[in-house]
Coordinates of C-alpha atoms in Angstrom, one line a residue:
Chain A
X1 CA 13.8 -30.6 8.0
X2 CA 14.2 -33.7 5.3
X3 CA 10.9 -34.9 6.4
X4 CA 9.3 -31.1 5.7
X5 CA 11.3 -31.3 2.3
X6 CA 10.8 -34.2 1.0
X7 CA 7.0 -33.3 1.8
X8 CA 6.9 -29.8 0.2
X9 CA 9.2 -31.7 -3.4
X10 CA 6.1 -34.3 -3.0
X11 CA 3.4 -31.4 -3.3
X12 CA 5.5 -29.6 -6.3
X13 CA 5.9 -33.3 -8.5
X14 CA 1.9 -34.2 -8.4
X15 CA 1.8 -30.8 -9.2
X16 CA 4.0 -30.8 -12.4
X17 CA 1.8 -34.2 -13.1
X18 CA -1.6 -32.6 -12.6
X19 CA -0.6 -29.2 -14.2
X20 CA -0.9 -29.6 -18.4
X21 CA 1.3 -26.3 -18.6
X22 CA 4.4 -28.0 -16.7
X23 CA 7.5 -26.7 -18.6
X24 CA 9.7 -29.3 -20.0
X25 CA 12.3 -27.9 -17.8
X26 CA 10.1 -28.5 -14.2
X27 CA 9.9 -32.1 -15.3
X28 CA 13.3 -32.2 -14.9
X29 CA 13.4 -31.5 -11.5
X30 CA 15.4 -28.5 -10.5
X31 CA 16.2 -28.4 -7.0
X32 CA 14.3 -26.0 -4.9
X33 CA 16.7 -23.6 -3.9
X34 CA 17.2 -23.3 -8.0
X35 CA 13.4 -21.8 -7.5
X36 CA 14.0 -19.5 -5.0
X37 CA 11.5 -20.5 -2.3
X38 CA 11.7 -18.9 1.2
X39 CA 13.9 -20.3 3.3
X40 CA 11.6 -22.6 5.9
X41 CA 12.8 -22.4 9.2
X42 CA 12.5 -26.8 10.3
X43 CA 12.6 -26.1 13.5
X44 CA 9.3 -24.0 14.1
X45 CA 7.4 -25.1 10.5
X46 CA 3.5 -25.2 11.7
X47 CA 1.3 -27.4 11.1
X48 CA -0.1 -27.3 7.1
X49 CA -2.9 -25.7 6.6
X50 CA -5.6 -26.8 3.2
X51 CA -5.8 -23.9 0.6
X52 CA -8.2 -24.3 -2.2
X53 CA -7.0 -22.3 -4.8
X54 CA -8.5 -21.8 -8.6
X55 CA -5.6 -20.8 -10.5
X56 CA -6.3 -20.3 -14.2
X57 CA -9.9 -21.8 -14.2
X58 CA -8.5 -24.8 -12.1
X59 CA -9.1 -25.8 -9.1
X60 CA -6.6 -27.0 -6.4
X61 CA -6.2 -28.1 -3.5
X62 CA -2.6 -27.6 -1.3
X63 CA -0.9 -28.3 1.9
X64 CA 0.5 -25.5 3.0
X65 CA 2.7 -23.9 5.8
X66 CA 0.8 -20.6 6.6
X67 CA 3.9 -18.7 6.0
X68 CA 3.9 -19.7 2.2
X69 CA 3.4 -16.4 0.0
X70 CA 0.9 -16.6 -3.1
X71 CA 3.9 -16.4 -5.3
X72 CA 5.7 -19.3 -3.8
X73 CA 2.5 -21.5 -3.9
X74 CA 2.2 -20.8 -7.5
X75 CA 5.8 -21.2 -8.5
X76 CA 6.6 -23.8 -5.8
X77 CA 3.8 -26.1 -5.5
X78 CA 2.0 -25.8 -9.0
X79 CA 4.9 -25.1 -10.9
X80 CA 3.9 -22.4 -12.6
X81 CA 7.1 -20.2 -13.4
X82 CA 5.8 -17.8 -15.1
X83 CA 5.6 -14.8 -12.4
X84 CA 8.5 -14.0 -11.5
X85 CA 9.9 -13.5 -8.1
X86 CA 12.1 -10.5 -8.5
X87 CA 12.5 -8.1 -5.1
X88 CA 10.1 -10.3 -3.1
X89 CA 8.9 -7.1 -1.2
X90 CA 6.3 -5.6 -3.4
X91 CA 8.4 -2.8 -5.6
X92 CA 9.6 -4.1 -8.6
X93 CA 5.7 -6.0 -9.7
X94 CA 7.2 -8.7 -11.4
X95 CA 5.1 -11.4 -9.5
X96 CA 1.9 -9.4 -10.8
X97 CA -1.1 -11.9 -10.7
X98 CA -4.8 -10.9 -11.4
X99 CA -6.5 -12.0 -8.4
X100 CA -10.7 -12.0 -9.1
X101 CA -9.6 -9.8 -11.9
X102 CA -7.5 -7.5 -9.9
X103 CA -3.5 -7.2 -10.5
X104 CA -1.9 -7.7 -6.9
X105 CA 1.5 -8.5 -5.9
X106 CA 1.6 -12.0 -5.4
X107 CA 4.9 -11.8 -3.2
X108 CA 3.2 -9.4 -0.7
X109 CA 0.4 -11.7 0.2
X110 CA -0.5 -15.0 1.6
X111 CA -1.4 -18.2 -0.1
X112 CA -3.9 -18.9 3.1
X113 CA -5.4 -15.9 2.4
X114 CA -7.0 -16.2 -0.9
X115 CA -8.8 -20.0 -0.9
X116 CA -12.0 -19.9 -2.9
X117 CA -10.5 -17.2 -4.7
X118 CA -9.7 -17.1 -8.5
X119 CA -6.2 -16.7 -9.4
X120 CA -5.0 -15.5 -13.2
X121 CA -1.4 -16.0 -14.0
X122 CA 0.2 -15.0 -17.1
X123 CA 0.6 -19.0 -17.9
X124 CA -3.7 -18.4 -17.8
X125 CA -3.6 -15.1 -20.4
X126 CA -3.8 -16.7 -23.8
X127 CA -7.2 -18.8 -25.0
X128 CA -5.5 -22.1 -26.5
X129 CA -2.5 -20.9 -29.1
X130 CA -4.6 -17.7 -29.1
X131 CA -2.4 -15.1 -27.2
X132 CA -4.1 -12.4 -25.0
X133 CA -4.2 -9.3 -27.0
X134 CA -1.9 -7.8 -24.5
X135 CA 0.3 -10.2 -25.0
X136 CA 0.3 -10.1 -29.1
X137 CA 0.6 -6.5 -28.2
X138 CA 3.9 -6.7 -26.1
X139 CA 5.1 -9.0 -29.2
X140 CA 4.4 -6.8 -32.2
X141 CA 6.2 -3.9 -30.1
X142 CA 9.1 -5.6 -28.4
X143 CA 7.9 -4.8 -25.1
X144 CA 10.9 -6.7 -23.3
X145 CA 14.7 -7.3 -23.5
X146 CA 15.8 -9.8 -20.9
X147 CA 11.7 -10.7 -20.4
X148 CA 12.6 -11.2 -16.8
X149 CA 9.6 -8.5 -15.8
X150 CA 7.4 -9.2 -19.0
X151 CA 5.2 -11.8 -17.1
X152 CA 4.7 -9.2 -14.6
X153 CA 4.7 -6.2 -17.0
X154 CA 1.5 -8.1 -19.0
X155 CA -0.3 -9.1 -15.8
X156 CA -0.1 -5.8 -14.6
X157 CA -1.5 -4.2 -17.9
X158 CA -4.4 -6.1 -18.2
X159 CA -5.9 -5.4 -14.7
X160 CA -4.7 -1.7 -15.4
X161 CA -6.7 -1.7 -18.4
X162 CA -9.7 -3.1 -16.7
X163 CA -9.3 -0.3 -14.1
X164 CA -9.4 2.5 -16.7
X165 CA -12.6 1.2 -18.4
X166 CA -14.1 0.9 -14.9
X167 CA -13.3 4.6 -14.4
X168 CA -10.3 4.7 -11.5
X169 CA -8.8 7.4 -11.4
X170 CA -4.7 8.1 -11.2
X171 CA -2.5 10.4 -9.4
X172 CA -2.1 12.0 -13.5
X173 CA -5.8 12.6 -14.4
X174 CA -6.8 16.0 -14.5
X175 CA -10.4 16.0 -13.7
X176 CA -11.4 13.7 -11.1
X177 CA -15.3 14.0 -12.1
X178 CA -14.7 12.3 -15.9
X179 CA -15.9 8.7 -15.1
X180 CA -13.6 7.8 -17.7
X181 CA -10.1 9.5 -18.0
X182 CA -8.7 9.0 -21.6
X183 CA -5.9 6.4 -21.4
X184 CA -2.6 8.9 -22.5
X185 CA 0.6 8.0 -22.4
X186 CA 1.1 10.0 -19.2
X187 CA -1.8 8.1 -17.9
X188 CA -0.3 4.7 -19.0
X189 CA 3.0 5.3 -17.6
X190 CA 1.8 6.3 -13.9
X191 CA -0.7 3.3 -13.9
X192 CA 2.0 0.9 -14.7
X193 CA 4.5 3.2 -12.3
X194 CA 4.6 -0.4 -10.4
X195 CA 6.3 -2.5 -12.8
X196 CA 9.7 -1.7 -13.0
X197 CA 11.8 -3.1 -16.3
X198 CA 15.6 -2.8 -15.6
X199 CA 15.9 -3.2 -19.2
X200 CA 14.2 0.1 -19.5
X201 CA 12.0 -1.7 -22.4
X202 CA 9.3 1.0 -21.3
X203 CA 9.0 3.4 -24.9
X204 CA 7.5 0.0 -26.0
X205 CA 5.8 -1.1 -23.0
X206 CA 3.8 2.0 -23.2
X207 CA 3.4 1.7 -27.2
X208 CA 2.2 -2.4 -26.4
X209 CA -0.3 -1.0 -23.9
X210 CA -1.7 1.3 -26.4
X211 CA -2.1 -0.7 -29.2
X212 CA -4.0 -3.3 -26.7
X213 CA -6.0 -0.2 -25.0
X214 CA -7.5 0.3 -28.9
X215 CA -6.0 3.8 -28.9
X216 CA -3.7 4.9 -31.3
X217 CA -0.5 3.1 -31.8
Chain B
X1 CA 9.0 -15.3 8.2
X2 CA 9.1 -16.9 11.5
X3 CA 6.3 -20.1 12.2
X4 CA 2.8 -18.2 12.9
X5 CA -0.6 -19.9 13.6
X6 CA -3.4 -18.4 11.0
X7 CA -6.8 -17.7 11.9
X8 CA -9.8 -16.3 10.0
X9 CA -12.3 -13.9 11.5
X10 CA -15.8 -14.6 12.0
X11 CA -16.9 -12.0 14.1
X12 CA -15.1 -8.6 14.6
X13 CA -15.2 -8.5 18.2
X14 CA -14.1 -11.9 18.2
X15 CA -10.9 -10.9 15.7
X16 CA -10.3 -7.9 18.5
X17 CA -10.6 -11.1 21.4
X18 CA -7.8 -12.9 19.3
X19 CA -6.0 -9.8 18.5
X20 CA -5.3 -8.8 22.0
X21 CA -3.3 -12.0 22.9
X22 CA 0.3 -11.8 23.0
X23 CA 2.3 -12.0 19.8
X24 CA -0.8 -11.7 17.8
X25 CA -1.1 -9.3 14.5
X26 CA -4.3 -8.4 12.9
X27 CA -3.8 -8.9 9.0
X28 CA -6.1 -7.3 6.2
X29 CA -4.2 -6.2 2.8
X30 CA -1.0 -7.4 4.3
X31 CA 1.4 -5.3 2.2
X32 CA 2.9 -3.8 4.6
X33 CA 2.8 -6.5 7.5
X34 CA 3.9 -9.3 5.3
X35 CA 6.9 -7.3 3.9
X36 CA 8.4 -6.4 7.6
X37 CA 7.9 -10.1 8.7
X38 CA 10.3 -11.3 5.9
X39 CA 12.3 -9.2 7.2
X40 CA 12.1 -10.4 11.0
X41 CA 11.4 -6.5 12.3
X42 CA 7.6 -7.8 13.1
X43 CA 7.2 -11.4 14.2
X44 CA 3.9 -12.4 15.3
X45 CA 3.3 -15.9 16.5
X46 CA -0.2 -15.7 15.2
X47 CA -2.4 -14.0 12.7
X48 CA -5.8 -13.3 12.5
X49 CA -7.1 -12.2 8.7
X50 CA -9.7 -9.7 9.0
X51 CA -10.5 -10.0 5.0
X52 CA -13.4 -12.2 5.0
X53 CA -15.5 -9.6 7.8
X54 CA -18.1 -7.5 6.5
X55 CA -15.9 -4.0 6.7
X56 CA -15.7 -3.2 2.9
X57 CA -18.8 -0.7 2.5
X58 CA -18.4 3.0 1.8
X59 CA -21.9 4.2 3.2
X60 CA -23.4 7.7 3.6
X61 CA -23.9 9.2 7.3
X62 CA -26.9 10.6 8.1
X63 CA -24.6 13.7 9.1
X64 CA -23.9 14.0 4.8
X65 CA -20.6 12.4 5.3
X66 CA -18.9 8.7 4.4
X67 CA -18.7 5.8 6.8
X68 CA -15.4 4.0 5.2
X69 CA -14.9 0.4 6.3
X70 CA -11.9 -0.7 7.6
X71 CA -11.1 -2.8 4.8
X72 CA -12.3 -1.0 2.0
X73 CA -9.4 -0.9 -0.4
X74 CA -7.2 2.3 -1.4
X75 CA -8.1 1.6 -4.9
X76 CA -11.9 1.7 -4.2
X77 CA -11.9 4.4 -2.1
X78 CA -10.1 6.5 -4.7
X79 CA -12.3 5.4 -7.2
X80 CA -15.6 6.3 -5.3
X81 CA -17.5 8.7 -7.1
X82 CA -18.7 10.1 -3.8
X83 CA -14.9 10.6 -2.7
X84 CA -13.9 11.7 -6.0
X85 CA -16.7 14.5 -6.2
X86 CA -17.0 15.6 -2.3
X87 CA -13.5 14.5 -1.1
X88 CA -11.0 15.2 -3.5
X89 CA -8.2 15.6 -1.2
X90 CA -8.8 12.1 -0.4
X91 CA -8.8 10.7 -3.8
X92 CA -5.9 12.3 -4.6
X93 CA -3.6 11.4 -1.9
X94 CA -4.7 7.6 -2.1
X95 CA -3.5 7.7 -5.8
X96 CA -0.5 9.4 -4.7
X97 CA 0.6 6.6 -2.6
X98 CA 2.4 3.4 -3.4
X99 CA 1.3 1.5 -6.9
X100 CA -2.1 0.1 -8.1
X101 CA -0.8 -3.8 -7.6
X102 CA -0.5 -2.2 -3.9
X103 CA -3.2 0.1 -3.7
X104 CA -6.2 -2.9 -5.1
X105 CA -4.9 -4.3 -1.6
X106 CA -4.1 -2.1 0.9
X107 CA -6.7 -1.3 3.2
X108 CA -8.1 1.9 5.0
X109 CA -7.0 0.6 8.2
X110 CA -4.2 -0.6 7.4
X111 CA -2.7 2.1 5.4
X112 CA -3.2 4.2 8.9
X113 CA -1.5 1.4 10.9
X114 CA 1.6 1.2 8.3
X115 CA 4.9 1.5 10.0
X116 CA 7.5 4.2 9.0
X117 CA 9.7 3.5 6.3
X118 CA 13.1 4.8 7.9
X119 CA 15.9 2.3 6.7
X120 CA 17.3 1.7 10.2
X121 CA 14.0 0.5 11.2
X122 CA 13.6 -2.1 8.4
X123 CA 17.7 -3.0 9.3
X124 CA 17.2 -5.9 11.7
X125 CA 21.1 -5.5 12.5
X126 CA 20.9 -1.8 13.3
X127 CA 19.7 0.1 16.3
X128 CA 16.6 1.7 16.4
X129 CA 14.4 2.6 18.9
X130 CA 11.1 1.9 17.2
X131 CA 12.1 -1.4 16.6
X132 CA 14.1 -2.2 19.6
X133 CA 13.2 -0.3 22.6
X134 CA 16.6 1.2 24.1
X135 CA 18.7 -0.2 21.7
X136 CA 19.1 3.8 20.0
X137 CA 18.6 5.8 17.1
X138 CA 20.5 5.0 13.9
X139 CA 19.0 7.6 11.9
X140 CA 20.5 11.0 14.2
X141 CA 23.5 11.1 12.6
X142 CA 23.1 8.6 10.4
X143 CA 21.4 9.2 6.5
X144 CA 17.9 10.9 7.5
X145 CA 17.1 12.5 4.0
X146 CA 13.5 11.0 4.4
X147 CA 12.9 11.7 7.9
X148 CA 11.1 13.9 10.3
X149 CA 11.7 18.0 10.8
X150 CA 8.6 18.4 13.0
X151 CA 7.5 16.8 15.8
X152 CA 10.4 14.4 16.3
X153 CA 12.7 13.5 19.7
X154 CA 16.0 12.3 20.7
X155 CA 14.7 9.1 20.4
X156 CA 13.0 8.7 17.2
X157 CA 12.9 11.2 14.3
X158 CA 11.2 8.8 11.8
X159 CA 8.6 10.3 9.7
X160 CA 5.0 8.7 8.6
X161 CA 4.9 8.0 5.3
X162 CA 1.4 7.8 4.6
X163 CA -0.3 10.0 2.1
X164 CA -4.0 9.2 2.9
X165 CA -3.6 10.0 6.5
X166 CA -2.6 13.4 5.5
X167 CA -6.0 13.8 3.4
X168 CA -7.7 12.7 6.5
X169 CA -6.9 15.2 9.2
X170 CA -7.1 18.2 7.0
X171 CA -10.7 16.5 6.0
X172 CA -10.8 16.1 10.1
X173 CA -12.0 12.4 10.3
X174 CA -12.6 10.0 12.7
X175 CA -11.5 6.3 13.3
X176 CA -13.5 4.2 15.3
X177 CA -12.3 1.1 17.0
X178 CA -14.1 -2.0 18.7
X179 CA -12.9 -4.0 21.5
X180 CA -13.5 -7.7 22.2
X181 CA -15.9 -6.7 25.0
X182 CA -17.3 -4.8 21.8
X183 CA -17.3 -0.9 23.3
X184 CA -16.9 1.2 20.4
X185 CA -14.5 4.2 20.5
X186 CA -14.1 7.0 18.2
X187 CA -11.0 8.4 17.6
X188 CA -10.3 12.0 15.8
X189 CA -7.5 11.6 13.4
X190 CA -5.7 14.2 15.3
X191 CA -5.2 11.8 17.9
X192 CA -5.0 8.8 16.2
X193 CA -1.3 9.0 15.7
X194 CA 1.5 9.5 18.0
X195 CA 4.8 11.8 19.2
X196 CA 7.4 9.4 19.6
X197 CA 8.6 10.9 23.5
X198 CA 9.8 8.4 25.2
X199 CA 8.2 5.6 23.6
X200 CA 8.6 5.3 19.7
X201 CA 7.7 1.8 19.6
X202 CA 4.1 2.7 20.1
X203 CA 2.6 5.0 16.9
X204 CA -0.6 5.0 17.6
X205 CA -3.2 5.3 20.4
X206 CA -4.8 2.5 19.4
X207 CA -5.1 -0.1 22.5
X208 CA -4.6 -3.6 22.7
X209 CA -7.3 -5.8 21.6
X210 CA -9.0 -3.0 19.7
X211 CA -9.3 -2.9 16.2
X212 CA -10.1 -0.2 13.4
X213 CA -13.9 -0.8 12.3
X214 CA -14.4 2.1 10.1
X215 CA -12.8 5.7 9.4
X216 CA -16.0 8.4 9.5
X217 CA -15.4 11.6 7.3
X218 CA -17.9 14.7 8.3
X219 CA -19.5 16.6 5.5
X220 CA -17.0 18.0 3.2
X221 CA -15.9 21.3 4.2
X222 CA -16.4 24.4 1.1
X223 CA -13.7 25.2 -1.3
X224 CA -11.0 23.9 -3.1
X225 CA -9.1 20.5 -2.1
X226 CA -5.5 20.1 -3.5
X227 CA -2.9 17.1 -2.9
X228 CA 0.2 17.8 -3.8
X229 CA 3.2 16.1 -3.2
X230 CA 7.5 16.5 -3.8
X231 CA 9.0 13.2 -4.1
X232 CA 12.1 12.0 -5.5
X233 CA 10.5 10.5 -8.5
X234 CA 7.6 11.0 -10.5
X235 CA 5.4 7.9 -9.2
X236 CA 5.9 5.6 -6.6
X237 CA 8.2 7.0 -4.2
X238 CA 7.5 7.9 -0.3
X239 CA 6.5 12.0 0.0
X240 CA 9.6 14.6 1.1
X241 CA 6.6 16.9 1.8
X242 CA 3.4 16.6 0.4
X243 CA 0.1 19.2 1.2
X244 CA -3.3 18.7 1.8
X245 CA -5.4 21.5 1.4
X246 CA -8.6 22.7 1.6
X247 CA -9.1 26.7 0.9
X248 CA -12.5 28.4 0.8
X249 CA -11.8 32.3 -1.2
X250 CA -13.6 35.2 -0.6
X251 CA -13.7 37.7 -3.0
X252 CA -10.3 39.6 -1.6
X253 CA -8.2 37.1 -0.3
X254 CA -9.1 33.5 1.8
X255 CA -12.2 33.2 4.1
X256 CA -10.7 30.2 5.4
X257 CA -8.2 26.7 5.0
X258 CA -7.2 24.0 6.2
X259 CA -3.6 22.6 5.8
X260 CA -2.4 19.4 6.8
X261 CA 1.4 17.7 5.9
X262 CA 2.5 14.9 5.0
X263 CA 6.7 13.3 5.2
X264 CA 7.5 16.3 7.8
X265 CA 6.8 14.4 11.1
X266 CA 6.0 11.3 13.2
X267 CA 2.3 12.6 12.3
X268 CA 0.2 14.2 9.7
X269 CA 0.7 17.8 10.3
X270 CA -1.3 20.6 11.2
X271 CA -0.8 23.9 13.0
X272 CA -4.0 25.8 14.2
X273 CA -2.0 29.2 14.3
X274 CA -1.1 29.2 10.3
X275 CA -4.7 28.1 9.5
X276 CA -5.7 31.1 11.6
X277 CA -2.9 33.5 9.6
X278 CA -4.6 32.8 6.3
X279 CA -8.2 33.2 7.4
X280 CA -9.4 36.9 6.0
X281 CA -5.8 37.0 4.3
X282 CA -5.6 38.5 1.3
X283 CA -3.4 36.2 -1.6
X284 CA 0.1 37.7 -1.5
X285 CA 3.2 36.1 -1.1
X286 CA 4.1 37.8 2.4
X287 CA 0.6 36.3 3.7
X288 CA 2.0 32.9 2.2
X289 CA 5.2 33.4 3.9
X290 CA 4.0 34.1 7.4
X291 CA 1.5 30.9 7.0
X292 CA 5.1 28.6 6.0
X293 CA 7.0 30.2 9.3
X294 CA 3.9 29.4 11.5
X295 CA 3.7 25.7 10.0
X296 CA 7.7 25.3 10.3
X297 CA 7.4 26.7 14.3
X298 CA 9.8 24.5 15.7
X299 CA 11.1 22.6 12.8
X300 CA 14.6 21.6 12.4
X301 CA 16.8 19.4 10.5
X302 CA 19.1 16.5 11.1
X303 CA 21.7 17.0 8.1
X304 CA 20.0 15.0 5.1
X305 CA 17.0 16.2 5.5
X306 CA 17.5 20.0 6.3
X307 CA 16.4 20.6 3.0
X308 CA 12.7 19.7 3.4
X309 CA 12.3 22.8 6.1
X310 CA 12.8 25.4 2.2
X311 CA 11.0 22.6 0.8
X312 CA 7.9 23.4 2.6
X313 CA 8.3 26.6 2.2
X314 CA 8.4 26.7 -1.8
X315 CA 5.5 23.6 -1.9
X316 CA 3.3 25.9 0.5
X317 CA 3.7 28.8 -1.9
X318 CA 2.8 26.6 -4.7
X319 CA 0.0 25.1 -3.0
X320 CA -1.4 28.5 -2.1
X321 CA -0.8 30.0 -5.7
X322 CA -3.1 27.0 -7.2
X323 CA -5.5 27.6 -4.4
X324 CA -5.8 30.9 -5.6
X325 CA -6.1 30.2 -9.2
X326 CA -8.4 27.7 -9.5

């Protein structure tokens, strides 16, 4: 078990050192448990398995016990905070990732899974100090209280946006024949039905969502 | 989680080879899986990822239907302008189920292989039959708002909560299977799925070793296809009842339909006698009240969930209405 630990801390400390978006507060070294990692069971941990990973246009390579989730690689082992773990079972969306583009839960799916593939956190959103649209969107609106689900919230409406250009349809448009439904606020709403805000910040999530969509705000 | 060994497919019928070993557990979108191994109600001791396999086409049959791999997503099978113009139905219960985080990973065959969502089953410290063989059902008199009115036993009265599989037997497809000696089978919906009886650990006829390849759909079948679905909340939420339905008119009344629903039983559900009542029926509300008494043959409730058996009634009569309508 200290052995497996002291390994796993190992993994997440070159991470912090390789990562340039370490958080002051990572380099401090919380404890893990402050992190919220699955509990590993010492007794039965497998053997690591390598996972290539490109997370935000970088590549890396991890040790990892197969039962690590997406979410706990990227918080856990490249300290990257910003998805948020929140009911770890796939119905609250606050660990939204774009994976090749697509928003997933990354709580619902495994880190072995995925190697090769390209990974977009929110911490991978803005292009220098130049925030993603979506994101100066969910700031000029207020689209957040506590900010516990914004991570999530923004992850989630950037792929959604990308699915409504490319056509998909929701359980809200009328006409399933129009290759491109017109982004309402009805439409909006059910798309992001996934991310839930407990702040109910929601009137401005939608209005954020707009303004980024290029509709009417 | 408990420890698991993880192995990526190379070869279908080698993935069916690896999946028929003890303690093993096929894995493809993983939503559902992963969520019931953190909580210890599935516990494989090894996993064999399916992803990377070359199941993710939508292809036309020479028949003038779809050939829908295994691991095509819900979101791109929704999205598929072939589904959306040919198979509404379908479209429209994909997008009806779960959220779009959920739906760009959940898979075809997985979304038929998903377990029930009763609360006693996902309670690792509660009976349940499904779960734990003999162990008993919590759900009998325990809360049973969401479960079954139709088809369930004294042993098991959860409900499936699937909304595609709904769309697929009134759209009467087929799943077909390979085996790691590679024999394909080919499975009509309406036997895909199991009665719980005796044994409601097993939902499906699916054997060991054998693993969903593709789900078939036949030509689309004329006139209008509705999903509709009464849940507790406007998005995201598990169906009380939805309806699946396909309704060809005649100039006085209905030359024909097809009705399948979903959150009433272990099963999508149809009933050949109130498809019957409504063929050459003319659009009244007594003809849509003898086809709801003919679907609810049988049904009854467990205390929560007596309400779904009016439920169906009224959602039928609805259903019907826009049938008629559009």
């Amino acid at each position: 078990m200290d052995e497996n630990r002291h390994t796993r801390f190992l993994y997440t400390r070159r991470a912090v050192l390789e990562t340039a978006t370490a958080t002051a507060a990572l380099c401090t070294g919380l404890p893990q448990v402050a992190l919220g990692a699955d509990t590993v069971d010492a007794e039965t941990a497998p053997t690591p398995v390598t996972v290539e990973l490109q997370v935000n246009g970088r590549r890396h390579v991890l040790k990892l016990d197969p039962r690590t989730t997406l979410l706990d690689a990227l918080r856990e082992h490249l300290a990257l905070t910003g998805s948020k773990k929140g009911c770890d079972h796939g119905q609250c969306g606050a660990c939204t990732v774009l994976l090749d583009g697509r928003r997933i839960n990354s709580c619902l799916t495994l880190a072995v899974m995925h190697d090769g593939q390209q990974i977009t956190t929110i911490e991978g959103l803005a292009n220098g100090e130049t925030l993603h649209p979506v994101q100066a969107a969910f700031l000029a609106h207020d689209g957040f209280q506590c900010g516990y689900c914004t991570a999530g919230q923004i992850c989630s409406a950037v792929g959604m946006l990308n699915e409504s250009r490319t056509g998909t349809p929701s359980y809200v448009t009328e006409n399933l024949a129009v290759a491109q439904p017109e982004l309402t606020n009805a439409e909006i709403r059910e798309r992001m039905s996934g991310n839930i805000c407990r702040c109910a910040a929601y009137p401005n999530i939608v209005a954020a969502i707009r303004q980024a969509s290029g509709g009417p705000s | 989680m408990k420890a698991f060994t993880y192995d990526r497919a190379d070869s279908v019928v080698r993935a069916a080879a690896v999946s028929a070993r003890p303690g093993a557990k096929v894995i493809a979108g993983g939503t559902n899986l992963l969520d019931l191994m953190k909580l210890q109600v599935e516990t494989p001791t090894q996993l064999v990822d399916i992803n990377r396999l070359p199941l993710d086409k939508i292809e036309d049959t020479a028949e003038g239907g779809l050939r829908i791999g295994a691991t095509v997503r819900n979101s791109d099978l929704a999205a598929d302008h072939r589904v959306r113009e040919r198979y509404g139905v379908l479209s429209r219960a994909l997008v009806a189920g779960a959220s779009a985080q959920l739906r760009n990973k959940a898979t075809t065959g997985g979304n038929l292989l998903q377990r029930t969502r009763c609360s006693y089953f996902y309670d690792v410290t509660k009976p349940c039959n499904k779960r734990n063989p003999g162990s008993g059902c919590s759900a009998l008199g325990g809360f049973n708002r969401m479960h079954a009115v139709l088809g369930a036993g004294d042993q098991c009265i959860a409900a499936n909560p699937s909304d595609m599989a709904v769309a697929l037997r009134a759209l009467d497809a087929n799943v077909e299977t390979v085996n790691a000696e590679g024999m394909v089978r080919v499975i009509p919906i309406a036997e895909f799925h199991r009665l719980p009886g005796k044994t409601p650990e097993i939902d499906t006829t699916l054997k060991a070793g054998e693993i969903i390849t593709a789900v078939t759909l036949p030509p689309p079948p004329p006139g209008v296809q509705i999903y509709r679905k009464v849940r507790d909340r406007a998005s995201y939420a598990f169906a009380l009842v939805s309806v699946a339905a396909i309704v060809e008119r005649s100039a006085g009344g209905i030359r024909s339909a097809r009705l399948a629903f979903g959150g009433l039983a272990p099963k999508p559900w149809r009933v050949p006698q109130a498809e019957e009542a409504l063929a050459g029926a003319s659009v009244d509300a007594r003809t849509f009240d003898a086809v709801a008494t003919a679907v609810l043959e049988g049904a009854r409730g467990y205390g929560s969930n007596d309400f779904k058996i009016p439920l169906t009634r009224r959602t039928l009569h609805a259903v019907l209405t826009q049938a008629a309508q559009t």
